[in-house]
PDB file of C-alpha atoms in Angstrom:
ATOM      1  CA  MET A   1     -10.138 -23.693  32.014  1.00 46.00           C
ATOM      2  CA  GLN A   2     -13.885 -23.455  32.517  1.00 47.00           C
ATOM      3  CA  SER A   3     -16.603 -22.708  29.980  1.00 48.00           C
ATOM      4  CA  ASN A   4     -19.786 -20.643  30.509  1.00 48.00           C
ATOM      5  CA  ILE A   5     -22.430 -22.274  32.675  1.00 46.00           C
ATOM      6  CA  ASN A   6     -25.083 -24.190  30.738  1.00 49.00           C
ATOM      7  CA  THR A   7     -28.540 -24.657  32.263  1.00 46.00           C
ATOM      8  CA  ARG A   8     -30.440 -27.955  32.042  1.00 47.00           C
ATOM      9  CA  ASP A   9     -33.668 -28.515  33.868  1.00 48.00           C
ATOM     10  CA  GLY A  10     -33.052 -25.466  35.869  1.00 49.00           C
ATOM     11  CA  ILE A  11     -29.737 -26.715  37.174  1.00 49.00           C
ATOM     12  CA  GLY A  12     -26.467 -24.795  36.370  1.00 50.00           C
ATOM     13  CA  ILE A  13     -23.778 -27.255  35.157  1.00 52.00           C
ATOM     14  CA  GLU A  14     -20.197 -25.924  34.732  1.00 53.00           C
ATOM     15  CA  ILE A  15     -18.543 -27.883  31.866  1.00 54.00           C
ATOM     16  CA  PRO A  16     -14.768 -27.833  31.748  1.00 55.00           C
ATOM     17  CA  ARG A  17     -13.350 -26.839  28.387  1.00 59.00           C
ATOM     18  CA  ARG A  18      -9.879 -28.030  27.545  1.00 62.00           C
ATOM     19  CA  LYS A  19      -7.355 -25.807  25.806  1.00 61.00           C
ATOM     20  CA  PRO A  20      -6.584 -27.318  22.450  1.00 63.00           C
ATOM     21  CA  LYS A  21      -3.102 -28.631  21.992  1.00 74.00           C
ATOM     22  CA  LEU A  22      -0.923 -27.475  19.119  1.00 77.00           C
ATOM     23  CA  TRP A  23       0.473 -30.877  18.072  1.00 82.00           C
ATOM     24  CA  PRO A  24      -2.908 -32.468  17.333  1.00 84.00           C
ATOM     25  CA  ILE A  25      -3.947 -29.346  15.335  1.00 84.00           C
ATOM     26  CA  PHE A  26      -0.616 -29.404  13.472  1.00 81.00           C
ATOM     27  CA  LYS A  27      -1.005 -33.190  12.796  1.00 82.00           C
ATOM     28  CA  GLU A  28      -4.582 -32.760  11.490  1.00 85.00           C
ATOM     29  CA  GLN A  29      -3.859 -29.748   9.222  1.00 87.00           C
ATOM     30  CA  LYS A  30      -0.389 -30.541   8.331  1.00 85.00           C
ATOM     31  CA  TYR A  31      -0.900 -29.877   4.677  1.00 88.00           C
ATOM     32  CA  LEU A  32      -2.317 -26.362   5.374  1.00 88.00           C
ATOM     33  CA  PHE A  33       0.855 -25.549   7.417  1.00 87.00           C
ATOM     34  CA  LEU A  34       2.985 -26.972   4.759  1.00 90.00           C
ATOM     35  CA  MET A  35       1.374 -24.515   2.326  1.00 91.00           C
ATOM     36  CA  MET A  36       2.211 -21.784   4.805  1.00 90.00           C
ATOM     37  CA  LEU A  37       5.875 -22.576   4.986  1.00 92.00           C
ATOM     38  CA  PRO A  38       7.065 -20.703   1.835  1.00 93.00           C
ATOM     39  CA  ALA A  39       5.361 -17.579   3.048  1.00 92.00           C
ATOM     40  CA  LEU A  40       6.658 -18.165   6.596  1.00 92.00           C
ATOM     41  CA  ILE A  41      10.315 -18.437   5.240  1.00 94.00           C
ATOM     42  CA  TRP A  42       9.879 -15.372   3.019  1.00 94.00           C
ATOM     43  CA  ALA A  43       8.499 -13.267   5.942  1.00 92.00           C
ATOM     44  CA  ILE A  44      11.421 -14.392   8.276  1.00 92.00           C
ATOM     45  CA  LEU A  45      14.132 -13.857   5.643  1.00 91.00           C
ATOM     46  CA  PHE A  46      12.806 -10.509   4.149  1.00 89.00           C
ATOM     47  CA  ALA A  47      10.683  -8.986   6.878  1.00 85.00           C
ATOM     48  CA  TYR A  48      12.036  -9.941  10.285  1.00 88.00           C
ATOM     49  CA  ALA A  49      15.628 -10.922   9.845  1.00 88.00           C
ATOM     50  CA  PRO A  50      16.685  -7.455   8.212  1.00 85.00           C
ATOM     51  CA  MET A  51      15.146  -5.761  11.429  1.00 86.00           C
ATOM     52  CA  ALA A  52      18.421  -6.533  13.213  1.00 86.00           C
ATOM     53  CA  GLY A  53      19.960  -3.839  10.895  1.00 86.00           C
ATOM     54  CA  LEU A  54      17.871  -1.127  12.507  1.00 88.00           C
ATOM     55  CA  TYR A  55      20.623  -0.835  15.099  1.00 91.00           C
ATOM     56  CA  MET A  56      22.507   0.972  12.285  1.00 92.00           C
ATOM     57  CA  SER A  57      20.221   3.987  12.910  1.00 93.00           C
ATOM     58  CA  PHE A  58      21.772   4.533  16.288  1.00 94.00           C
ATOM     59  CA  VAL A  59      25.459   4.190  15.374  1.00 93.00           C
ATOM     60  CA  ASN A  60      27.949   5.852  13.023  1.00 92.00           C
ATOM     61  CA  TYR A  61      28.358   2.950  10.750  1.00 91.00           C
ATOM     62  CA  LYS A  62      31.438   2.964   8.329  1.00 87.00           C
ATOM     63  CA  PRO A  63      31.742  -0.067   6.188  1.00 85.00           C
ATOM     64  CA  ASN A  64      35.143  -1.817   5.884  1.00 82.00           C
ATOM     65  CA  LEU A  65      36.564  -5.078   4.591  1.00 71.00           C
ATOM     66  CA  GLY A  66      35.679  -6.943   7.750  1.00 78.00           C
ATOM     67  CA  SER A  67      32.444  -8.769   8.649  1.00 83.00           C
ATOM     68  CA  PHE A  68      29.318  -6.669   8.367  1.00 83.00           C
ATOM     69  CA  TRP A  69      27.924  -7.582  11.807  1.00 84.00           C
ATOM     70  CA  THR A  70      31.212  -7.170  13.463  1.00 86.00           C
ATOM     71  CA  THR A  71      31.593  -3.651  11.976  1.00 88.00           C
ATOM     72  CA  LEU A  72      28.044  -2.794  12.853  1.00 88.00           C
ATOM     73  CA  PHE A  73      28.123  -3.705  16.519  1.00 87.00           C
ATOM     74  CA  HIS A  74      31.482  -2.191  17.051  1.00 87.00           C
ATOM     75  CA  SER A  75      30.536   1.089  15.464  1.00 89.00           C
ATOM     76  CA  GLU A  76      30.388   4.297  17.550  1.00 91.00           C
ATOM     77  CA  PHE A  77      27.030   4.590  19.347  1.00 93.00           C
ATOM     78  CA  VAL A  78      25.450   7.983  18.667  1.00 93.00           C
ATOM     79  CA  GLY A  79      21.959   7.471  19.975  1.00 91.00           C
ATOM     80  CA  PHE A  80      19.264   9.685  18.250  1.00 93.00           C
ATOM     81  CA  GLU A  81      21.912  11.862  16.637  1.00 94.00           C
ATOM     82  CA  TRP A  82      20.891  10.781  13.136  1.00 94.00           C
ATOM     83  CA  PHE A  83      17.134  11.470  13.813  1.00 94.00           C
ATOM     84  CA  ARG A  84      18.005  14.880  15.249  1.00 94.00           C
ATOM     85  CA  TYR A  85      19.983  15.684  12.108  1.00 93.00           C
ATOM     86  CA  PHE A  86      17.156  14.624   9.779  1.00 93.00           C
ATOM     87  CA  PHE A  87      14.624  16.827  11.691  1.00 92.00           C
ATOM     88  CA  THR A  88      16.874  19.970  11.737  1.00 91.00           C
ATOM     89  CA  ASN A  89      18.783  19.878   8.464  1.00 87.00           C
ATOM     90  CA  GLY A  90      16.296  21.770   6.450  1.00 85.00           C
ATOM     91  CA  ASP A  91      15.327  18.740   4.239  1.00 89.00           C
ATOM     92  CA  PHE A  92      12.626  17.357   6.490  1.00 92.00           C
ATOM     93  CA  LEU A  93       9.801  19.666   5.775  1.00 91.00           C
ATOM     94  CA  LYS A  94      10.318  19.553   1.971  1.00 92.00           C
ATOM     95  CA  VAL A  95      10.628  15.748   1.851  1.00 93.00           C
ATOM     96  CA  MET A  96       7.663  15.220   4.120  1.00 92.00           C
ATOM     97  CA  ARG A  97       5.533  17.612   2.017  1.00 93.00           C
ATOM     98  CA  ASN A  98       6.392  15.767  -1.138  1.00 93.00           C
ATOM     99  CA  THR A  99       5.830  12.403   0.481  1.00 93.00           C
ATOM    100  CA  LEU A 100       2.450  13.317   1.958  1.00 92.00           C
ATOM    101  CA  ALA A 101       1.246  15.316  -1.030  1.00 92.00           C
ATOM    102  CA  SER A 102       2.151  12.481  -3.485  1.00 92.00           C
ATOM    103  CA  THR A 103       0.588   9.616  -1.392  1.00 93.00           C
ATOM    104  CA  LEU A 104      -2.641  11.614  -0.470  1.00 92.00           C
ATOM    105  CA  ILE A 105      -3.197  12.641  -4.126  1.00 93.00           C
ATOM    106  CA  THR A 106      -2.510   9.038  -5.196  1.00 93.00           C
ATOM    107  CA  LEU A 107      -4.959   7.791  -2.475  1.00 92.00           C
ATOM    108  CA  CYS A 108      -7.760  10.064  -3.732  1.00 92.00           C
ATOM    109  CA  PHE A 109      -7.317   8.602  -7.249  1.00 92.00           C
ATOM    110  CA  SER A 110      -6.304   5.013  -6.643  1.00 91.00           C
ATOM    111  CA  PHE A 111      -8.504   4.001  -3.698  1.00 92.00           C
ATOM    112  CA  PRO A 112     -12.051   4.654  -5.227  1.00 93.00           C
ATOM    113  CA  MET A 113     -11.099   3.537  -8.758  1.00 94.00           C
ATOM    114  CA  PRO A 114     -10.826  -0.264  -7.950  1.00 93.00           C
ATOM    115  CA  ILE A 115     -14.200  -0.128  -6.207  1.00 93.00           C
ATOM    116  CA  ILE A 116     -15.770   1.626  -9.328  1.00 93.00           C
ATOM    117  CA  ILE A 117     -14.148  -0.861 -11.714  1.00 92.00           C
ATOM    118  CA  ALA A 118     -15.218  -3.877  -9.668  1.00 92.00           C
ATOM    119  CA  ILE A 119     -18.840  -2.534  -9.491  1.00 92.00           C
ATOM    120  CA  ALA A 120     -18.882  -1.723 -13.217  1.00 91.00           C
ATOM    121  CA  ILE A 121     -17.409  -5.168 -14.233  1.00 91.00           C
ATOM    122  CA  ASN A 122     -20.042  -6.854 -12.072  1.00 89.00           C
ATOM    123  CA  GLU A 123     -22.776  -5.006 -13.862  1.00 88.00           C
ATOM    124  CA  ILE A 124     -21.571  -6.311 -17.341  1.00 88.00           C
ATOM    125  CA  LYS A 125     -23.827  -9.122 -18.411  1.00 86.00           C
ATOM    126  CA  ASN A 126     -21.893 -10.210 -21.547  1.00 88.00           C
ATOM    127  CA  VAL A 127     -19.422 -12.755 -20.294  1.00 88.00           C
ATOM    128  CA  ALA A 128     -16.970 -12.376 -23.227  1.00 90.00           C
ATOM    129  CA  PHE A 129     -16.857  -8.617 -22.915  1.00 91.00           C
ATOM    130  CA  LYS A 130     -16.620  -8.967 -19.128  1.00 89.00           C
ATOM    131  CA  LYS A 131     -13.472 -11.125 -19.294  1.00 89.00           C
ATOM    132  CA  THR A 132     -11.976  -8.732 -21.910  1.00 91.00           C
ATOM    133  CA  VAL A 133     -12.475  -5.712 -19.654  1.00 89.00           C
ATOM    134  CA  GLN A 134     -11.108  -7.621 -16.732  1.00 88.00           C
ATOM    135  CA  THR A 135      -7.912  -8.837 -18.539  1.00 88.00           C
ATOM    136  CA  ALA A 136      -7.262  -5.354 -19.967  1.00 90.00           C
ATOM    137  CA  SER A 137      -7.514  -3.766 -16.512  1.00 89.00           C
ATOM    138  CA  TYR A 138      -5.150  -6.344 -14.991  1.00 89.00           C
ATOM    139  CA  LEU A 139      -2.424  -6.028 -17.615  1.00 90.00           C
ATOM    140  CA  PRO A 140      -0.686  -2.753 -16.493  1.00 92.00           C
ATOM    141  CA  TYR A 141      -0.082  -4.280 -13.024  1.00 92.00           C
ATOM    142  CA  PHE A 142       2.212  -6.905 -14.570  1.00 92.00           C
ATOM    143  CA  ILE A 143       4.323  -4.294 -16.392  1.00 91.00           C
ATOM    144  CA  SER A 144       7.387  -3.271 -14.490  1.00 92.00           C
ATOM    145  CA  TRP A 145       7.734   0.376 -13.501  1.00 93.00           C
ATOM    146  CA  VAL A 146      10.733   0.621 -15.910  1.00 93.00           C
ATOM    147  CA  ILE A 147       8.460  -0.018 -18.909  1.00 94.00           C
ATOM    148  CA  ALA A 148       5.500   1.927 -17.391  1.00 94.00           C
ATOM    149  CA  ALA A 149       7.720   4.916 -16.734  1.00 93.00           C
ATOM    150  CA  ASN A 150       8.994   4.867 -20.305  1.00 94.00           C
ATOM    151  CA  ILE A 151       5.351   4.869 -21.616  1.00 93.00           C
ATOM    152  CA  ILE A 152       4.480   7.803 -19.455  1.00 93.00           C
ATOM    153  CA  VAL A 153       7.562   9.728 -20.486  1.00 93.00           C
ATOM    154  CA  THR A 154       6.852   9.104 -24.152  1.00 93.00           C
ATOM    155  CA  LEU A 155       3.186  10.154 -23.807  1.00 93.00           C
ATOM    156  CA  LEU A 156       4.205  13.356 -21.910  1.00 92.00           C
ATOM    157  CA  SER A 157       7.275  14.433 -23.993  1.00 91.00           C
ATOM    158  CA  SER A 158       7.172  17.610 -25.961  1.00 88.00           C
ATOM    159  CA  ASP A 159       6.140  15.759 -29.166  1.00 89.00           C
ATOM    160  CA  GLY A 160       4.179  13.041 -27.463  1.00 89.00           C
ATOM    161  CA  ALA A 161       0.525  12.123 -27.787  1.00 92.00           C
ATOM    162  CA  ILE A 162      -0.724  14.233 -24.921  1.00 93.00           C
ATOM    163  CA  ASN A 163       0.770  17.406 -26.285  1.00 92.00           C
ATOM    164  CA  ALA A 164      -0.470  16.643 -29.772  1.00 93.00           C
ATOM    165  CA  ILE A 165      -3.915  16.148 -28.437  1.00 93.00           C
ATOM    166  CA  LEU A 166      -3.855  19.525 -26.412  1.00 92.00           C
ATOM    167  CA  LYS A 167      -2.590  21.288 -29.501  1.00 91.00           C
ATOM    168  CA  PHE A 168      -5.302  19.727 -31.745  1.00 90.00           C
ATOM    169  CA  LEU A 169      -7.909  20.883 -29.281  1.00 90.00           C
ATOM    170  CA  HIS A 170      -6.313  24.308 -29.218  1.00 87.00           C
ATOM    171  CA  ILE A 171      -5.899  24.134 -25.422  1.00 88.00           C
ATOM    172  CA  THR A 172      -2.277  25.122 -25.873  1.00 86.00           C
ATOM    173  CA  ASN A 173      -0.181  26.459 -28.748  1.00 88.00           C
ATOM    174  CA  GLU A 174       3.133  25.295 -27.285  1.00 88.00           C
ATOM    175  CA  SER A 175       4.412  21.948 -26.010  1.00 88.00           C
ATOM    176  CA  ILE A 176       4.073  21.618 -22.230  1.00 90.00           C
ATOM    177  CA  LEU A 177       7.151  20.246 -20.491  1.00 89.00           C
ATOM    178  CA  PHE A 178       5.145  18.105 -18.004  1.00 91.00           C
ATOM    179  CA  LEU A 179       8.080  16.140 -16.389  1.00 88.00           C
ATOM    180  CA  GLN A 180      10.259  19.263 -16.019  1.00 88.00           C
ATOM    181  CA  ASN A 181       7.590  21.351 -14.260  1.00 88.00           C
ATOM    182  CA  GLY A 182       7.323  20.353 -10.664  1.00 87.00           C
ATOM    183  CA  LYS A 183       3.630  21.433 -10.173  1.00 88.00           C
ATOM    184  CA  TYR A 184       2.606  18.576 -12.566  1.00 92.00           C
ATOM    185  CA  PHE A 185       4.783  15.849 -10.921  1.00 93.00           C
ATOM    186  CA  TRP A 186       2.500  14.746  -8.048  1.00 93.00           C
ATOM    187  CA  TRP A 187      -0.449  14.490 -10.409  1.00 94.00           C
ATOM    188  CA  ILE A 188       1.487  12.491 -12.949  1.00 93.00           C
ATOM    189  CA  VAL A 189       2.622  10.045 -10.358  1.00 93.00           C
ATOM    190  CA  ALA A 190      -0.952   9.728  -8.874  1.00 94.00           C
ATOM    191  CA  ILE A 191      -2.503   9.001 -12.323  1.00 94.00           C
ATOM    192  CA  GLY A 192       0.334   6.587 -13.224  1.00 93.00           C
ATOM    193  CA  ASN A 193      -0.141   4.610  -9.922  1.00 93.00           C
ATOM    194  CA  THR A 194      -3.789   4.491 -10.479  1.00 93.00           C
ATOM    195  CA  TRP A 195      -3.530   3.304 -13.980  1.00 93.00           C
ATOM    196  CA  LYS A 196      -1.120   0.584 -13.115  1.00 93.00           C
ATOM    197  CA  ASP A 197      -2.750  -0.772  -9.919  1.00 91.00           C
ATOM    198  CA  MET A 198      -6.473  -0.194 -10.233  1.00 91.00           C
ATOM    199  CA  GLY A 199      -7.327  -3.374 -12.182  1.00 90.00           C
ATOM    200  CA  TYR A 200      -5.399  -5.698  -9.993  1.00 90.00           C
ATOM    201  CA  SER A 201      -6.796  -4.064  -6.718  1.00 91.00           C
ATOM    202  CA  SER A 202     -10.340  -4.578  -7.962  1.00 92.00           C
ATOM    203  CA  ILE A 203      -9.937  -8.306  -7.651  1.00 91.00           C
ATOM    204  CA  MET A 204     -10.548  -8.186  -3.874  1.00 91.00           C
ATOM    205  CA  TYR A 205     -13.768  -6.109  -4.359  1.00 93.00           C
ATOM    206  CA  LEU A 206     -14.827  -8.511  -7.096  1.00 92.00           C
ATOM    207  CA  ALA A 207     -14.368 -11.421  -4.720  1.00 91.00           C
ATOM    208  CA  ALA A 208     -16.444  -9.590  -2.103  1.00 91.00           C
ATOM    209  CA  ILE A 209     -19.208  -8.932  -4.587  1.00 92.00           C
ATOM    210  CA  SER A 210     -19.269 -12.605  -5.698  1.00 90.00           C
ATOM    211  CA  SER A 211     -20.081 -13.591  -2.072  1.00 90.00           C
ATOM    212  CA  ILE A 212     -23.324 -11.551  -2.090  1.00 91.00           C
ATOM    213  CA  ASN A 213     -26.498 -13.612  -2.021  1.00 91.00           C
ATOM    214  CA  PRO A 214     -28.120 -13.288  -5.567  1.00 89.00           C
ATOM    215  CA  GLU A 215     -31.515 -13.639  -3.894  1.00 91.00           C
ATOM    216  CA  LEU A 216     -31.077 -10.131  -2.538  1.00 91.00           C
ATOM    217  CA  TYR A 217     -30.834  -8.745  -6.057  1.00 90.00           C
ATOM    218  CA  GLU A 218     -33.798 -10.806  -7.096  1.00 90.00           C
ATOM    219  CA  ALA A 219     -35.894  -9.469  -4.226  1.00 91.00           C
ATOM    220  CA  SER A 220     -34.969  -5.896  -4.890  1.00 90.00           C
ATOM    221  CA  LYS A 221     -36.004  -6.312  -8.551  1.00 89.00           C
ATOM    222  CA  VAL A 222     -39.461  -7.507  -7.313  1.00 90.00           C
ATOM    223  CA  ASP A 223     -39.619  -4.330  -5.184  1.00 88.00           C
ATOM    224  CA  GLY A 224     -38.878  -2.279  -8.308  1.00 88.00           C
ATOM    225  CA  ALA A 225     -35.161  -1.388  -7.538  1.00 88.00           C
ATOM    226  CA  ASN A 226     -33.153  -0.280 -10.592  1.00 89.00           C
ATOM    227  CA  ARG A 227     -29.466  -1.016 -11.025  1.00 88.00           C
ATOM    228  CA  PHE A 228     -28.312   2.137  -9.201  1.00 90.00           C
ATOM    229  CA  GLN A 229     -30.437   1.359  -6.261  1.00 91.00           C
ATOM    230  CA  GLN A 230     -29.184  -2.180  -6.151  1.00 92.00           C
ATOM    231  CA  ILE A 231     -25.559  -0.938  -6.006  1.00 91.00           C
ATOM    232  CA  ARG A 232     -26.390   1.603  -3.363  1.00 90.00           C
ATOM    233  CA  TYR A 233     -28.405  -0.580  -1.071  1.00 91.00           C
ATOM    234  CA  ILE A 234     -26.979  -4.042  -1.642  1.00 92.00           C
ATOM    235  CA  THR A 235     -23.614  -4.011  -3.326  1.00 92.00           C
ATOM    236  CA  PHE A 236     -21.976  -1.057  -1.477  1.00 90.00           C
ATOM    237  CA  PRO A 237     -23.062  -2.082   2.022  1.00 90.00           C
ATOM    238  CA  HIS A 238     -21.623  -5.537   1.443  1.00 91.00           C
ATOM    239  CA  LEU A 239     -18.348  -4.001   0.300  1.00 91.00           C
ATOM    240  CA  LYS A 240     -18.022  -1.827   3.284  1.00 89.00           C
ATOM    241  CA  PRO A 241     -15.948  -4.263   5.520  1.00 88.00           C
ATOM    242  CA  THR A 242     -13.569  -4.790   2.636  1.00 89.00           C
ATOM    243  CA  ILE A 243     -13.265  -1.029   1.987  1.00 91.00           C
ATOM    244  CA  VAL A 244     -12.518  -0.378   5.664  1.00 88.00           C
ATOM    245  CA  ILE A 245      -9.762  -2.961   5.836  1.00 87.00           C
ATOM    246  CA  LEU A 246      -8.033  -1.801   2.661  1.00 89.00           C
ATOM    247  CA  LEU A 247      -8.382   1.793   3.647  1.00 88.00           C
ATOM    248  CA  ILE A 248      -6.539   0.994   6.934  1.00 86.00           C
ATOM    249  CA  LEU A 249      -3.765  -0.700   5.017  1.00 85.00           C
ATOM    250  CA  ALA A 250      -3.588   2.071   2.559  1.00 88.00           C
ATOM    251  CA  LEU A 251      -3.318   4.748   5.134  1.00 85.00           C
ATOM    252  CA  GLY A 252      -0.616   2.652   6.822  1.00 82.00           C
ATOM    253  CA  GLY A 253       1.496   3.178   3.754  1.00 83.00           C
ATOM    254  CA  ILE A 254       0.960   6.878   3.669  1.00 86.00           C
ATOM    255  CA  LEU A 255       4.691   7.562   4.003  1.00 86.00           C
ATOM    256  CA  ASN A 256       5.595   4.957   1.263  1.00 86.00           C
ATOM    257  CA  ALA A 257       5.086   7.137  -1.789  1.00 86.00           C
ATOM    258  CA  GLY A 258       6.871   4.528  -4.020  1.00 87.00           C
ATOM    259  CA  PHE A 259      10.557   4.494  -4.932  1.00 91.00           C
ATOM    260  CA  ASP A 260      10.366   3.167  -8.502  1.00 91.00           C
ATOM    261  CA  GLN A 261       7.971   5.769  -9.964  1.00 91.00           C
ATOM    262  CA  HIS A 262       9.639   8.770  -8.256  1.00 92.00           C
ATOM    263  CA  PHE A 263      13.136   7.606  -9.174  1.00 91.00           C
ATOM    264  CA  LEU A 264      12.248   6.797 -12.806  1.00 91.00           C
ATOM    265  CA  LEU A 265       9.974   9.717 -13.476  1.00 91.00           C
ATOM    266  CA  GLY A 266      11.943  12.380 -11.462  1.00 86.00           C
ATOM    267  CA  ASN A 267      14.957  14.299 -12.574  1.00 83.00           C
ATOM    268  CA  GLU A 268      17.007  17.276 -11.392  1.00 84.00           C
ATOM    269  CA  LEU A 269      14.495  19.887 -12.541  1.00 84.00           C
ATOM    270  CA  PRO A 270      11.496  18.966 -10.383  1.00 85.00           C
ATOM    271  CA  ARG A 271      13.562  17.578  -7.383  1.00 86.00           C
ATOM    272  CA  ASP A 272      11.931  19.972  -5.036  1.00 89.00           C
ATOM    273  CA  TYR A 273       8.561  18.053  -5.815  1.00 91.00           C
ATOM    274  CA  SER A 274       9.810  14.546  -6.612  1.00 89.00           C
ATOM    275  CA  ASP A 275      12.195  13.891  -3.699  1.00 91.00           C
ATOM    276  CA  VAL A 276      10.271  11.663  -1.224  1.00 92.00           C
ATOM    277  CA  LEU A 277      11.422   9.622   1.789  1.00 92.00           C
ATOM    278  CA  SER A 278      12.373   6.560  -0.291  1.00 91.00           C
ATOM    279  CA  THR A 279      14.427   8.430  -2.873  1.00 92.00           C
ATOM    280  CA  TYR A 280      15.956  10.715  -0.315  1.00 93.00           C
ATOM    281  CA  SER A 281      17.097   7.863   1.852  1.00 91.00           C
ATOM    282  CA  PHE A 282      18.439   6.171  -1.244  1.00 92.00           C
ATOM    283  CA  ARG A 283      20.463   9.244  -2.323  1.00 90.00           C
ATOM    284  CA  TYR A 284      22.058   9.731   0.988  1.00 90.00           C
ATOM    285  CA  GLY A 285      22.471   6.017   1.868  1.00 88.00           C
ATOM    286  CA  ILE A 286      23.615   4.432  -1.385  1.00 85.00           C
ATOM    287  CA  GLN A 287      24.934   7.404  -3.437  1.00 86.00           C
ATOM    288  CA  ASN A 288      26.552   9.409  -0.633  1.00 87.00           C
ATOM    289  CA  GLY A 289      27.457   6.475   1.692  1.00 87.00           C
ATOM    290  CA  MET A 290      25.641   7.777   4.785  1.00 91.00           C
ATOM    291  CA  PHE A 291      24.239   4.425   5.626  1.00 92.00           C
ATOM    292  CA  SER A 292      23.219   5.169   9.226  1.00 93.00           C
ATOM    293  CA  TYR A 293      21.410   8.284   8.230  1.00 94.00           C
ATOM    294  CA  ALA A 294      19.523   6.480   5.486  1.00 92.00           C
ATOM    295  CA  SER A 295      18.559   3.773   8.063  1.00 92.00           C
ATOM    296  CA  ALA A 296      17.305   6.399  10.511  1.00 93.00           C
ATOM    297  CA  VAL A 297      15.057   7.940   7.692  1.00 93.00           C
ATOM    298  CA  GLY A 298      13.693   4.453   6.897  1.00 90.00           C
ATOM    299  CA  MET A 299      13.065   3.690  10.553  1.00 91.00           C
ATOM    300  CA  PHE A 300      11.201   6.963  11.104  1.00 92.00           C
ATOM    301  CA  SER A 301       8.936   6.176   8.164  1.00 90.00           C
ATOM    302  CA  SER A 302       8.180   2.687   9.522  1.00 88.00           C
ATOM    303  CA  VAL A 303       7.448   3.854  12.970  1.00 90.00           C
ATOM    304  CA  VAL A 304       4.968   6.575  11.807  1.00 89.00           C
ATOM    305  CA  ALA A 305       3.319   4.126   9.494  1.00 87.00           C
ATOM    306  CA  PHE A 306       2.823   1.619  12.350  1.00 88.00           C
ATOM    307  CA  ILE A 307       1.288   4.483  14.532  1.00 90.00           C
ATOM    308  CA  ILE A 308      -0.969   5.681  11.743  1.00 87.00           C
ATOM    309  CA  VAL A 309      -2.273   2.025  11.248  1.00 86.00           C
ATOM    310  CA  CYS A 310      -3.046   1.727  14.989  1.00 88.00           C
ATOM    311  CA  ILE A 311      -4.837   5.079  15.113  1.00 88.00           C
ATOM    312  CA  VAL A 312      -6.907   4.389  11.955  1.00 85.00           C
ATOM    313  CA  ASN A 313      -7.737   0.886  13.059  1.00 84.00           C
ATOM    314  CA  PHE A 314      -8.857   2.114  16.482  1.00 86.00           C
ATOM    315  CA  THR A 315     -11.005   4.785  14.854  1.00 84.00           C
ATOM    316  CA  ALA A 316     -12.582   2.479  12.377  1.00 80.00           C
ATOM    317  CA  LYS A 317     -13.406  -0.033  15.107  1.00 82.00           C
ATOM    318  CA  LYS A 318     -15.122   2.560  17.243  1.00 80.00           C
ATOM    319  CA  LEU A 319     -16.992   4.126  14.308  1.00 76.00           C
ATOM    320  CA  ASN A 320     -18.048   1.143  12.207  1.00 73.00           C
ATOM    321  CA  GLY A 321     -17.114  -1.949  14.164  1.00 74.00           C
ATOM    322  CA  GLN A 322     -14.719  -3.038  11.386  1.00 71.00           C
ATOM    323  CA  SER A 323     -10.992  -3.337  12.108  1.00 72.00           C
ATOM    324  CA  LEU A 324      -7.780  -5.017  10.958  1.00 71.00           C
ATOM    325  CA  PHE A 325      -6.967  -6.328  14.473  1.00 73.00           C
TER     326      PHE A 325
END
């Protein structure tokens, strides 16, 4: 393998460049590879090994007392029959509407909030108060959705704090049944997702802000820039690469509206609004025993997410020069 031609004293010299061998690199950085081992094992066991089960989407799988793999690979092959059934059975448009509406509304709330929080925390000069705000914003992330859903249900109940405040302000005279009315459901989930994740998601933006050269801020102060101008012309441009990468990842999960929040907050009354791809496949796959159908729905979601990631990544690379790959 040859390198580019270097010129010395007007003479072109072609210097051979050897391809680095894997074993010397592994030997030199063995501890780094060792640190990667748990993540690699996790990825193989929980991300790649289960992909063999995607074959279930193309067969009429019926479980029995025999071996799972024997039953799976000896099941009747039906091709794209389950996909055709999903697209034509009347549920497709409703489930896709709910999934896209819930994720897009959530994205509108949850994506800018971590950026705002990170910038606001960075502007706090009092160290003790800064740490208190950071800790308070992180805590909801470590609360399970079971507890978080109970908090939300309690707040939104007919005699909960939200209705009490609305009555006190004379906005309404009667209690509003938020979780029984479908038109509120998408917004409740979006606000709940934002409240739970915004503090933890701000960590990446805070890390990006910490890498900014402080001399840039000092120079801007000399030039008479105020705080808002520093945020606009220094902080935000340096956050742009991080924002683009995280936006690509967020759009890649646009069909993943979240199972826990929809399952725990949803009920029979707002099902026309709360039923998304994850809860739909759970209901048909686990509760109704249509495992192949649920697998086909999940595979459809994954394929569409992959295509969206590729399109958004290509667009971001063309427009801004920033991309995930």
